[in-house]
XYZ file of C-alpha atoms in Angstrom:
698
model
C 0.122 -0.195 0.240
C 1.128 3.481 -1.032
C 1.844 6.186 1.596
C -0.912 8.185 0.051
C -3.497 5.080 0.438
C -2.459 4.761 4.131
C -3.519 8.416 4.815
C -6.840 7.994 3.368
C -9.614 8.275 5.875
C -12.171 5.248 5.947
C -14.763 7.272 3.781
C -12.001 7.688 1.235
C -11.111 4.282 1.356
C -15.002 3.118 0.849
C -14.982 5.355 -2.399
C -11.627 4.116 -3.638
C -12.979 0.678 -3.388
C -16.102 1.662 -5.304
C -14.204 3.166 -8.002
C -11.914 -0.131 -7.800
C -15.065 -2.288 -8.203
C -16.140 -0.450 -11.227
C -18.382 2.432 -10.218
C -18.022 5.121 -12.794
C -16.207 8.117 -11.163
C -18.388 10.581 -13.307
C -21.561 8.983 -11.235
C -19.946 10.148 -7.749
C -22.112 12.612 -6.235
C -22.507 13.997 -2.615
C -24.699 16.221 -0.639
C -24.980 18.260 2.577
C -28.440 17.873 4.086
C -29.360 20.367 6.691
C -32.503 20.690 8.456
C -33.608 24.539 8.250
C -34.618 24.817 11.896
C -31.492 26.465 13.072
C -28.355 27.921 12.454
C -25.192 25.747 11.673
C -22.842 25.078 14.324
C -19.234 23.881 14.572
C -20.451 20.442 14.502
C -22.013 20.824 11.229
C -18.541 22.125 9.955
C -16.969 18.805 10.137
C -19.855 17.459 8.049
C -19.391 20.407 5.562
C -15.878 20.016 5.260
C -16.032 16.257 4.625
C -18.793 16.123 2.012
C -17.611 19.271 0.060
C -13.945 17.977 0.627
C -14.874 14.769 -1.162
C -16.399 16.644 -3.873
C -12.995 18.570 -4.286
C -10.855 15.474 -3.891
C -12.962 13.581 -6.885
C -14.173 16.304 -8.895
C -17.650 15.292 -8.254
C -20.478 17.554 -7.683
C -22.066 18.195 -4.060
C -25.639 19.217 -3.435
C -26.762 21.511 -0.906
C -30.072 19.924 0.010
C -32.473 21.297 2.766
C -34.319 18.591 4.352
C -37.457 20.953 5.058
C -40.230 18.365 5.946
C -41.028 20.062 9.228
C -42.815 23.342 9.031
C -43.416 23.660 12.656
C -39.697 24.243 13.198
C -38.276 25.523 9.768
C -37.652 29.097 8.802
C -36.278 31.030 5.398
C -34.327 32.652 8.127
C -32.319 29.465 8.747
C -32.168 28.730 4.812
C -30.325 31.974 4.076
C -27.980 31.751 7.094
C -27.067 28.432 6.248
C -25.944 29.435 2.797
C -24.051 32.402 3.909
C -21.977 30.174 6.408
C -21.288 27.621 3.610
C -20.042 30.205 1.261
C -17.906 32.109 4.057
C -16.551 28.752 4.827
C -15.220 28.670 1.112
C -17.528 25.888 -0.461
C -19.869 26.298 -3.431
C -22.586 23.627 -4.106
C -23.433 22.232 -7.295
C -27.305 22.280 -7.088
C -29.604 23.943 -4.410
C -32.229 21.438 -3.777
C -35.015 20.928 -1.053
C -36.807 17.823 0.201
C -39.974 20.076 -0.373
C -39.199 19.914 -4.208
C -39.896 16.375 -4.166
C -43.455 16.340 -2.064
C -45.313 15.234 -5.099
C -43.125 12.505 -6.010
C -42.714 11.375 -2.305
C -46.429 11.145 -2.209
C -46.851 9.299 -5.497
C -44.601 6.842 -4.100
C -46.593 6.543 -0.722
C -49.502 5.667 -2.851
C -47.810 2.840 -4.738
C -46.578 1.594 -1.391
C -50.111 1.410 -0.195
C -51.246 -0.541 -3.322
C -48.525 -2.914 -2.773
C -49.618 -3.643 0.811
C -46.346 -1.809 2.018
C -48.044 0.930 3.793
C -51.324 1.894 5.661
C -53.152 4.380 7.909
C -53.130 4.127 11.343
C -55.448 5.772 13.627
C -54.092 5.082 17.246
C -52.909 7.759 19.285
C -49.084 8.379 19.835
C -49.496 6.737 23.372
C -51.207 3.410 21.974
C -48.712 3.252 18.988
C -45.812 3.531 21.670
C -47.228 0.790 23.620
C -48.229 -1.189 20.706
C -44.337 -1.042 19.351
C -42.963 -2.962 22.313
C -39.652 -2.698 23.603
C -36.021 -3.351 22.822
C -36.321 -6.976 24.729
C -40.188 -7.384 23.779
C -41.403 -7.386 20.300
C -44.231 -5.225 19.100
C -47.866 -6.422 18.117
C -49.802 -5.801 15.206
C -52.244 -2.699 15.657
C -55.804 -2.763 15.078
C -55.545 -0.882 11.611
C -52.800 -2.855 10.449
C -54.855 -4.773 8.017
C -57.144 -2.126 6.499
C -57.795 -2.613 3.026
C -55.900 -0.893 0.247
C -59.021 0.941 -0.747
C -59.763 2.128 2.853
C -56.192 3.329 3.239
C -56.282 5.191 -0.132
C -59.466 6.960 0.825
C -57.975 7.938 4.122
C -54.556 9.015 3.135
C -56.361 11.126 0.248
C -58.548 12.891 2.942
C -55.394 13.479 4.972
C -53.682 15.206 2.174
C -56.823 17.218 1.524
C -56.546 18.615 5.233
C -59.928 16.623 6.242
C -58.468 15.294 9.638
C -57.194 17.441 12.380
C -53.342 17.061 13.534
C -52.740 13.748 15.471
C -55.637 11.911 14.148
C -54.193 9.610 11.532
C -50.620 8.922 10.440
C -49.226 6.792 7.521
C -46.911 4.089 8.477
C -44.877 1.584 6.393
C -45.975 -1.982 6.845
C -42.500 -3.762 7.597
C -42.018 -6.113 10.697
C -43.466 -5.535 14.330
C -41.299 -8.329 15.568
C -37.983 -6.624 14.321
C -35.051 -6.386 16.765
C -34.489 -3.169 15.210
C -37.508 -1.039 16.550
C -37.091 1.239 13.806
C -38.183 -1.385 11.498
C -41.626 -1.758 13.459
C -43.895 0.026 11.076
C -42.430 3.408 11.401
C -44.086 6.594 10.356
C -43.909 8.092 7.050
C -46.484 10.837 7.098
C -48.170 12.871 9.600
C -50.931 15.590 9.489
C -49.732 19.266 9.951
C -51.941 22.193 9.353
C -48.762 24.492 9.208
C -47.363 26.922 6.828
C -44.511 25.687 4.841
C -41.588 28.400 3.993
C -41.710 27.359 0.442
C -44.885 25.411 -0.432
C -47.074 27.564 1.598
C -50.450 25.968 2.564
C -50.295 23.403 -0.355
C -49.811 20.473 1.916
C -51.625 19.348 4.948
C -49.455 16.321 5.332
C -45.608 16.010 5.672
C -43.213 13.094 4.915
C -41.061 11.962 8.048
C -37.347 12.355 7.988
C -36.614 8.720 7.550
C -38.923 8.434 4.595
C -37.898 11.427 2.696
C -34.197 11.501 3.236
C -33.186 8.228 1.530
C -35.833 8.772 -1.329
C -34.539 12.281 -1.849
C -30.735 10.768 -2.058
C -32.256 8.597 -4.865
C -33.812 11.338 -6.767
C -30.738 13.307 -6.801
C -28.945 10.098 -7.432
C -26.463 10.504 -4.469
C -23.882 7.772 -4.453
C -22.434 8.009 -1.158
C -25.014 9.363 1.573
C -22.745 10.160 4.487
C -24.345 10.618 8.031
C -23.339 10.708 11.582
C -23.256 7.485 13.989
C -26.580 7.885 15.527
C -28.079 6.964 11.998
C -26.404 3.522 12.065
C -29.793 1.848 13.247
C -31.459 3.885 10.503
C -29.546 2.177 7.630
C -31.673 -0.771 7.669
C -34.758 1.138 7.228
C -33.234 3.793 4.729
C -32.527 0.443 2.394
C -35.818 -0.825 2.775
C -37.585 2.313 1.575
C -35.093 2.518 -1.337
C -36.014 -1.136 -2.181
C -39.625 -0.266 -2.863
C -38.862 2.236 -5.461
C -35.318 1.227 -6.874
C -34.735 0.955 -10.369
C -31.852 -1.128 -11.306
C -30.969 1.348 -14.157
C -30.098 4.200 -11.911
C -27.551 4.720 -8.963
C -28.630 3.445 -5.867
C -27.479 5.492 -2.758
C -25.751 3.856 -0.076
C -25.429 5.275 3.533
C -22.199 5.523 5.500
C -21.725 6.801 9.054
C -18.894 8.685 10.646
C -18.358 10.078 14.126
C -20.071 13.454 14.894
C -18.124 16.380 16.394
C -18.230 16.579 20.141
C -16.539 19.488 21.660
C -15.939 20.134 25.411
C -17.082 23.248 27.177
C -20.104 23.378 24.406
C -23.497 22.215 23.906
C -24.243 21.361 20.039
C -28.093 20.431 20.589
C -29.896 22.869 18.268
C -32.660 22.692 20.870
C -30.577 23.702 23.631
C -28.888 26.652 21.298
C -32.448 27.860 20.287
C -33.235 27.801 24.282
C -30.394 29.984 24.691
C -31.384 32.560 22.075
C -35.125 32.418 23.241
C -34.648 32.696 26.779
C -32.154 35.589 25.896
C -29.153 33.949 27.506
C -27.184 35.102 24.558
C -27.874 38.012 22.052
C -29.025 35.852 19.113
C -27.761 33.082 16.924
C -24.690 34.923 16.091
C -23.536 36.009 19.434
C -19.891 35.461 19.641
C -20.032 33.087 22.254
C -22.316 30.789 20.525
C -20.618 27.656 18.738
C -22.600 28.508 15.373
C -20.639 29.170 12.457
C -22.212 32.874 12.258
C -21.044 33.143 16.170
C -17.555 32.182 15.378
C -17.528 34.445 12.269
C -18.555 37.615 14.178
C -16.349 36.832 17.188
C -13.291 36.788 14.718
C -12.486 33.148 13.714
C -11.584 32.454 10.436
C -12.779 30.208 7.656
C -9.273 28.791 7.328
C -8.772 27.873 10.829
C -12.288 26.156 11.103
C -11.213 24.084 7.950
C -7.963 23.344 9.448
C -9.578 22.342 12.814
C -11.731 20.002 10.781
C -8.951 18.531 8.872
C -6.773 17.834 12.063
C -9.373 16.032 13.898
C -9.725 13.759 11.027
C -12.790 11.523 10.006
C -13.249 8.384 12.398
C -15.927 5.693 13.249
C -15.712 5.929 17.035
C -17.185 8.690 19.086
C -14.598 11.087 21.191
C -14.729 14.326 22.730
C -12.411 17.133 21.098
C -10.707 19.794 23.144
C -11.976 23.165 22.241
C -8.529 24.389 22.855
C -7.620 22.812 19.544
C -9.955 25.017 17.604
C -8.157 27.801 19.194
C -4.669 26.642 18.303
C -5.783 26.554 14.715
C -7.164 30.100 15.013
C -4.075 31.461 16.587
C -1.872 29.517 14.052
C -3.933 31.277 11.194
C -3.971 34.815 12.833
C -0.282 34.750 13.848
C 0.296 34.822 10.023
C -2.042 37.116 8.883
C -3.328 39.626 11.612
C -1.440 42.946 11.979
C -0.061 43.805 15.254
C -1.325 46.892 16.732
C -1.561 48.622 20.243
C -4.592 48.981 22.302
C -4.839 49.723 25.845
C -7.986 48.378 27.703
C -7.640 49.119 31.582
C -5.665 52.699 30.986
C -3.831 54.682 33.360
C -2.264 57.966 32.553
C 1.638 58.027 32.197
C 3.484 61.415 31.865
C 7.142 61.291 30.533
C 8.313 64.430 32.427
C 11.493 65.094 30.607
C 9.762 64.729 27.321
C 9.306 68.155 25.618
C 5.724 69.619 26.034
C 3.854 69.808 22.753
C 6.340 67.629 20.986
C 5.235 64.432 19.194
C 7.014 62.183 16.734
C 6.096 59.193 14.617
C 7.799 55.916 15.248
C 8.190 53.216 12.828
C 6.555 49.773 13.911
C 6.429 46.438 12.159
C 3.120 45.245 11.231
C 3.541 41.567 11.353
C 7.206 39.945 11.974
C 5.634 36.889 10.774
C 4.950 38.308 7.133
C 7.620 40.081 5.696
C 5.148 41.704 2.908
C 3.233 43.254 5.735
C 5.576 46.165 6.044
C 5.746 48.985 8.403
C 3.479 51.724 10.001
C 3.967 54.981 11.667
C 2.940 55.329 15.391
C 2.532 58.682 17.004
C 4.452 58.946 20.180
C 3.990 62.306 22.729
C 4.649 63.189 26.394
C 1.368 61.618 27.998
C 0.568 57.940 27.197
C -1.724 55.263 28.183
C -0.461 52.160 29.573
C -2.293 49.172 31.250
C -2.957 49.545 34.866
C -1.605 46.118 35.772
C 1.669 46.914 34.041
C 2.500 48.894 36.823
C 3.455 48.491 40.640
C 4.812 50.868 42.932
C 6.460 48.105 44.826
C 7.103 45.401 42.776
C 8.030 41.669 43.517
C 11.458 40.086 42.315
C 9.776 38.737 39.167
C 7.700 41.578 38.043
C 9.014 42.362 34.768
C 6.975 45.650 34.165
C 7.064 49.121 35.296
C 7.702 50.037 39.015
C 9.375 52.972 40.796
C 13.009 53.022 40.089
C 12.899 50.416 37.472
C 13.258 50.630 33.649
C 11.158 49.139 30.883
C 10.975 49.530 27.332
C 8.084 51.183 25.464
C 7.322 49.116 22.442
C 8.823 50.790 19.232
C 9.812 53.418 21.491
C 12.197 54.365 24.264
C 13.116 53.145 27.717
C 11.526 54.755 30.661
C 12.052 54.408 34.362
C 9.411 55.010 37.298
C 9.788 57.968 39.116
C 6.562 58.878 41.097
C 2.662 58.579 41.225
C -0.319 60.743 41.834
C -3.332 58.973 43.668
C -6.797 60.302 44.247
C -8.655 60.415 47.685
C -9.241 56.653 47.777
C -5.652 55.920 46.911
C -6.092 55.049 43.314
C -3.230 55.940 40.921
C -4.576 58.578 38.610
C -0.988 59.311 37.136
C 2.543 57.746 36.807
C 5.429 60.164 36.295
C 8.334 58.506 34.238
C 11.558 59.859 32.763
C 12.895 58.508 29.593
C 16.366 58.041 27.966
C 16.456 60.150 24.949
C 19.198 58.070 23.211
C 17.226 54.820 23.623
C 14.833 54.911 20.647
C 14.221 51.272 19.246
C 16.039 50.675 16.023
C 18.312 53.847 16.260
C 21.284 51.595 16.682
C 22.530 53.627 19.719
C 24.504 52.084 22.687
C 21.536 53.073 24.804
C 19.036 51.452 22.233
C 20.741 48.014 22.872
C 20.256 48.262 26.736
C 18.525 45.170 28.160
C 15.512 46.126 30.386
C 13.151 43.899 32.416
C 10.301 44.044 30.023
C 8.537 45.733 27.036
C 5.094 47.448 27.544
C 2.511 48.478 24.893
C 0.944 52.004 25.024
C -1.139 54.547 23.088
C -0.435 58.385 22.998
C -3.478 59.991 24.626
C -3.322 62.810 22.113
C -3.943 60.629 19.238
C -5.841 57.725 21.068
C -9.022 56.450 19.503
C -11.756 55.581 22.157
C -13.340 52.087 21.629
C -15.915 49.569 22.976
C -14.289 46.056 23.513
C -16.133 43.021 24.185
C -14.133 40.494 26.300
C -15.631 37.211 25.373
C -14.994 34.081 27.079
C -16.341 30.579 26.908
C -19.960 30.352 27.680
C -19.762 27.465 29.901
C -17.610 26.462 32.827
C -17.833 22.796 32.618
C -16.453 20.416 30.221
C -19.476 18.615 29.669
C -22.346 21.018 30.582
C -25.022 18.842 29.052
C -23.911 15.510 30.321
C -24.958 15.451 33.990
C -28.261 13.895 34.725
C -29.351 15.943 37.717
C -28.085 19.181 36.313
C -29.577 21.567 33.978
C -27.049 22.810 31.135
C -27.634 26.359 32.332
C -26.436 25.689 35.567
C -22.774 25.829 34.066
C -23.172 29.200 32.470
C -20.045 31.407 32.838
C -21.174 34.503 34.575
C -18.027 36.110 33.149
C -18.366 35.196 29.585
C -18.649 38.728 28.388
C -17.100 41.927 29.920
C -17.455 45.110 28.230
C -14.747 47.966 28.654
C -13.799 51.181 27.232
C -10.312 51.208 25.911
C -8.083 53.006 23.509
C -6.605 52.197 20.239
C -3.682 53.679 18.111
C -4.837 56.019 15.283
C -4.173 53.465 12.514
C -7.359 51.566 13.480
C -9.327 54.620 12.667
C -10.672 53.303 9.617
C -10.956 49.685 10.481
C -13.964 47.927 8.848
C -16.353 45.057 10.097
C -14.498 41.806 10.317
C -10.989 43.281 10.195
C -8.823 41.312 12.423
C -5.855 42.422 14.522
C -3.323 41.306 17.313
C -3.494 43.815 20.281
C -0.240 43.518 21.449
C 0.183 41.360 24.494
C -3.485 40.902 25.016
C -4.695 38.802 22.235
C -6.599 38.765 18.726
C -9.439 40.968 18.363
C -11.922 41.928 15.276
C -14.138 44.719 14.529
C -17.781 43.875 15.211
C -20.801 44.489 12.918
C -22.104 47.004 15.719
C -19.078 49.526 14.747
C -20.176 52.687 13.296
C -17.837 55.453 11.993
C -17.947 57.316 15.494
C -17.612 54.372 17.604
C -15.328 51.320 17.001
C -16.603 47.936 18.526
C -13.970 45.127 18.948
C -14.397 41.414 20.175
C -11.722 39.497 21.633
C -11.507 36.400 19.468
C -8.852 34.561 21.842
C -5.843 35.437 23.942
C -2.315 35.031 22.878
C -2.368 31.892 25.276
C -4.840 29.410 26.334
C -5.772 30.500 29.785
C -8.299 27.802 30.126
C -6.017 25.168 29.424
C -3.558 26.663 31.954
C -6.542 26.990 34.617
C -7.598 23.231 33.923
C -3.934 22.107 34.379
C -3.676 24.233 37.639
C -6.818 23.077 38.992
C -5.815 19.508 38.235
C -2.560 19.884 39.934
C -3.789 21.643 42.803
C -6.363 18.762 43.636
C -3.420 16.470 43.471
C -1.218 18.344 45.659
C -4.142 18.683 47.864
C -4.577 15.109 48.298
C -0.993 14.586 49.234
C -1.745 17.275 52.250
C -4.457 14.780 53.512
C -1.697 12.456 54.647
C 0.106 15.099 56.765
C -3.498 16.008 58.200
C -4.303 12.503 59.239
C -0.790 11.739 60.873
C -0.841 14.782 62.793
C -1.647 13.988 66.618
C -1.868 17.459 67.843
C -5.534 18.784 66.924
C -4.463 22.471 66.808
C -1.782 21.766 64.247
C -4.205 19.366 62.472
C -6.624 22.275 62.124
C -3.620 24.513 60.508
C -3.175 21.799 58.031
C -6.665 21.197 57.232
C -7.485 24.883 56.606
C -5.588 25.238 53.170
C -6.883 22.007 52.106
C -10.425 23.274 52.383
C -9.514 26.755 50.716
C -7.996 24.789 47.751
C -11.280 22.565 47.639
C -13.136 25.625 47.604
C -11.516 27.092 44.947
C -11.869 24.565 42.242
C -14.636 25.502 39.565
C -14.282 22.679 37.399
C -17.661 20.479 38.185
C -16.599 17.295 36.022
C -13.241 17.269 37.657
C -14.591 17.531 41.445
C -17.383 14.757 40.701
C -14.592 12.384 38.972
C -12.289 13.109 41.971
C -14.899 12.098 44.613
C -15.807 8.953 42.634
C -12.343 8.007 41.845
C -11.454 8.173 45.540
C -14.279 6.069 46.911
C -12.352 3.050 47.706
C -11.053 1.154 50.935
C -8.437 3.779 51.757
C -8.857 5.965 54.498
C -7.229 9.043 52.758
C -9.070 8.611 49.827
C -12.535 8.615 51.626
C -11.638 11.471 53.724
C -10.664 13.462 50.459
C -13.903 12.553 48.900
C -16.102 13.553 51.775
C -14.076 16.917 52.177
C -15.035 17.843 48.558
C -18.357 17.097 49.051
C -18.459 19.008 52.361
C -16.866 22.141 51.451
C -17.069 22.586 47.594
C -19.913 24.574 46.680
C -19.961 23.251 43.101
C -20.664 19.821 43.648
C -23.423 18.105 45.800
C -24.598 14.726 46.872
C -27.011 14.673 44.009
C -24.429 15.266 41.587
C -22.875 11.898 42.446
C -24.437 8.814 40.878
C -26.446 6.730 43.525
C -24.518 3.764 43.723
C -21.194 5.583 44.252
C -22.693 7.930 46.776
C -24.187 5.139 48.930
C -20.838 3.089 48.714
C -19.019 6.268 49.859
C -21.503 6.620 53.220
C -21.170 2.807 53.728
C -17.649 2.872 53.781
C -17.246 6.213 55.594
C -19.376 5.187 58.505
C -17.366 1.720 58.744
C -13.797 3.751 58.558
C -11.670 3.192 61.021
C -10.392 6.839 60.771
C -12.575 9.251 63.053
C -12.237 12.074 60.406
C -13.773 10.072 57.845
C -16.822 9.046 60.102
C -17.130 12.636 61.067
C -17.140 14.248 57.618
C -19.252 11.180 56.319
C -21.922 12.008 58.833
C -21.989 15.559 58.070
C -22.482 14.999 54.470
C -25.252 12.381 55.272
C -26.926 15.250 57.468
C -27.095 17.265 54.444
C -28.554 14.564 52.279
C -32.139 14.247 52.831
C -32.761 11.873 50.137
C -30.187 9.151 51.628
C -30.607 10.176 55.385
C -33.400 7.465 56.185
C -31.719 4.739 54.341
C -28.657 4.853 56.843
C -30.648 5.432 60.149
C -29.711 1.712 61.110
C -26.149 2.013 60.518
C -25.779 5.480 62.415
C -27.819 3.677 65.305
C -25.319 0.919 65.375
C -22.340 3.387 65.103
C -23.830 5.231 68.526
C -23.527 1.863 70.358
C -19.954 0.931 69.314
C -18.274 4.433 68.652
C -15.526 5.388 71.009
C -14.300 8.685 69.526
C -15.963 11.528 71.433
C -16.122 13.975 68.657
C -18.157 11.210 66.682
C -20.104 10.702 69.489
C -21.113 14.249 70.115
C -21.901 14.634 66.375
C -24.049 11.250 66.657
C -26.017 12.826 69.672
C -27.144 15.861 67.336
C -29.009 13.552 64.845
């Protein structure tokens, strides 16, 4: 096998095998089939890149087909947004199609299936049908309407089509096998009555086809050769093929369905229903809110199409589900913007700096490199004057040893400018610094070649000349959720994990070269991160969105929290071994503070569960987390694990484990009564005075 063949992903290998078996290359045809019931999100980007990537690789057409079979949830707004997103990502479709284009053909085929005894009208309620279908371990049974005559089915179906019945009164079902081990094959629905206005067909139809029926037949109409779906459709493949069997003409291409793993991203929700909830509940400001994982939200925030395509290429195409770290998406973004975004200076938390020995009224224009990663980017002129803004946290009056910014008596360089030295400060009545006075070395200008310019100093600061600064609104966006799996916890609502700091709005100042910046323009604010111009900008007021920081602060925080928990667990041993109660309390206090400082819910739950084992120190650690963390509660732990923790804790030889185990039980009303017998037994056998005192209170 050649190197190129080895690098093929499994879908490409399937296509290669098809071609090797004689399938004509000019018959290859793919499609991207979104339902227009919401905006596309980053998960869809993987499918988009896969399908359109195959089209480019094999020089085959790729259709954009809207599976618009549910007018109750679909809107033209979503159609328009999807098309805009695809074009922005850099892909062009061969034909724009709609499942609604085929409503008449689908209806005609349904009539044919009724005549062939393969479909019937069912008049049961949805509850009755659910009971009649059985369970995964129990076969279904034939419904009372399964053997209606062809004539009666045709009459009823025609009346359904004409709007003579209310919604929910009748459905058309395929007649397959009520005993099938695949529950999807137990006479699935083909049509339901819906008196809804359709965004394309208006009120022409009163019945609408179900997705499983329309999807494969639409593939067949369009002569799609390889119908690529995500893994949740594996069980649907049998039904996909059954519907094709009813209409297939062997002179035409028969579509085949193949499944790949969808994109699962941590710190994100991908459910359209939940994303719609965020919009409708005004948790975010619309589908294109820069905190949303939608393509339009990512675009507005400042992500590039190239970075999203690179991300999809990097994660690859696989058969097994896994969760991708959102940090990888940000890495692809930084890698792209690092090469293309101009470097500029902006100050977001300004404090005034006055160079006391710089001539009043004087100004000069310093040369600044636009992007050191791009030789063709050239240079620009930046105005310099006596009064500047710098970041407030770039100055401390008295600095610790490893503070590499400005302080009294210490020198730093102003980016592209001079070396300055902190001299004094002015404060207001509250003690807040309002002005920093410095002196500058006149011979130290960057790039001058002088001896002074070569001098090494502690650090380099960005700045903006007050006289020339342009005020701007800067929106500091962050992740929308603080948990890595916000919608995976049974006892939690995903909204419980909203990041209250996901948006901070500040008024900052930018250098004058940005005066003519346009919506979508991207920049690196030196030392601060990547920013782009938001669509809310107007001529009199620039608005910038923070796209990403220069470093992954979340990854750093995650590692810090993991390391902190591991270090804290080691301190448990010292606490347990300490015989002096006063000294033990001193050791315990930082352990408690560390636990309280951890925000990562999943990490806390995993740590508690992992430490439920026959080891006193581990049991103590789990109990301490459960007792002192404000981010995790007993209801968040699986019942089996929680019961095990209580049982083992009450039997522990270590008094501290018993104490904290009892304290946790006291707060857990749900499990309290289940442990009354064990607590009574403990009262009779307990020797430790602290435990006995605690038991008396219950």
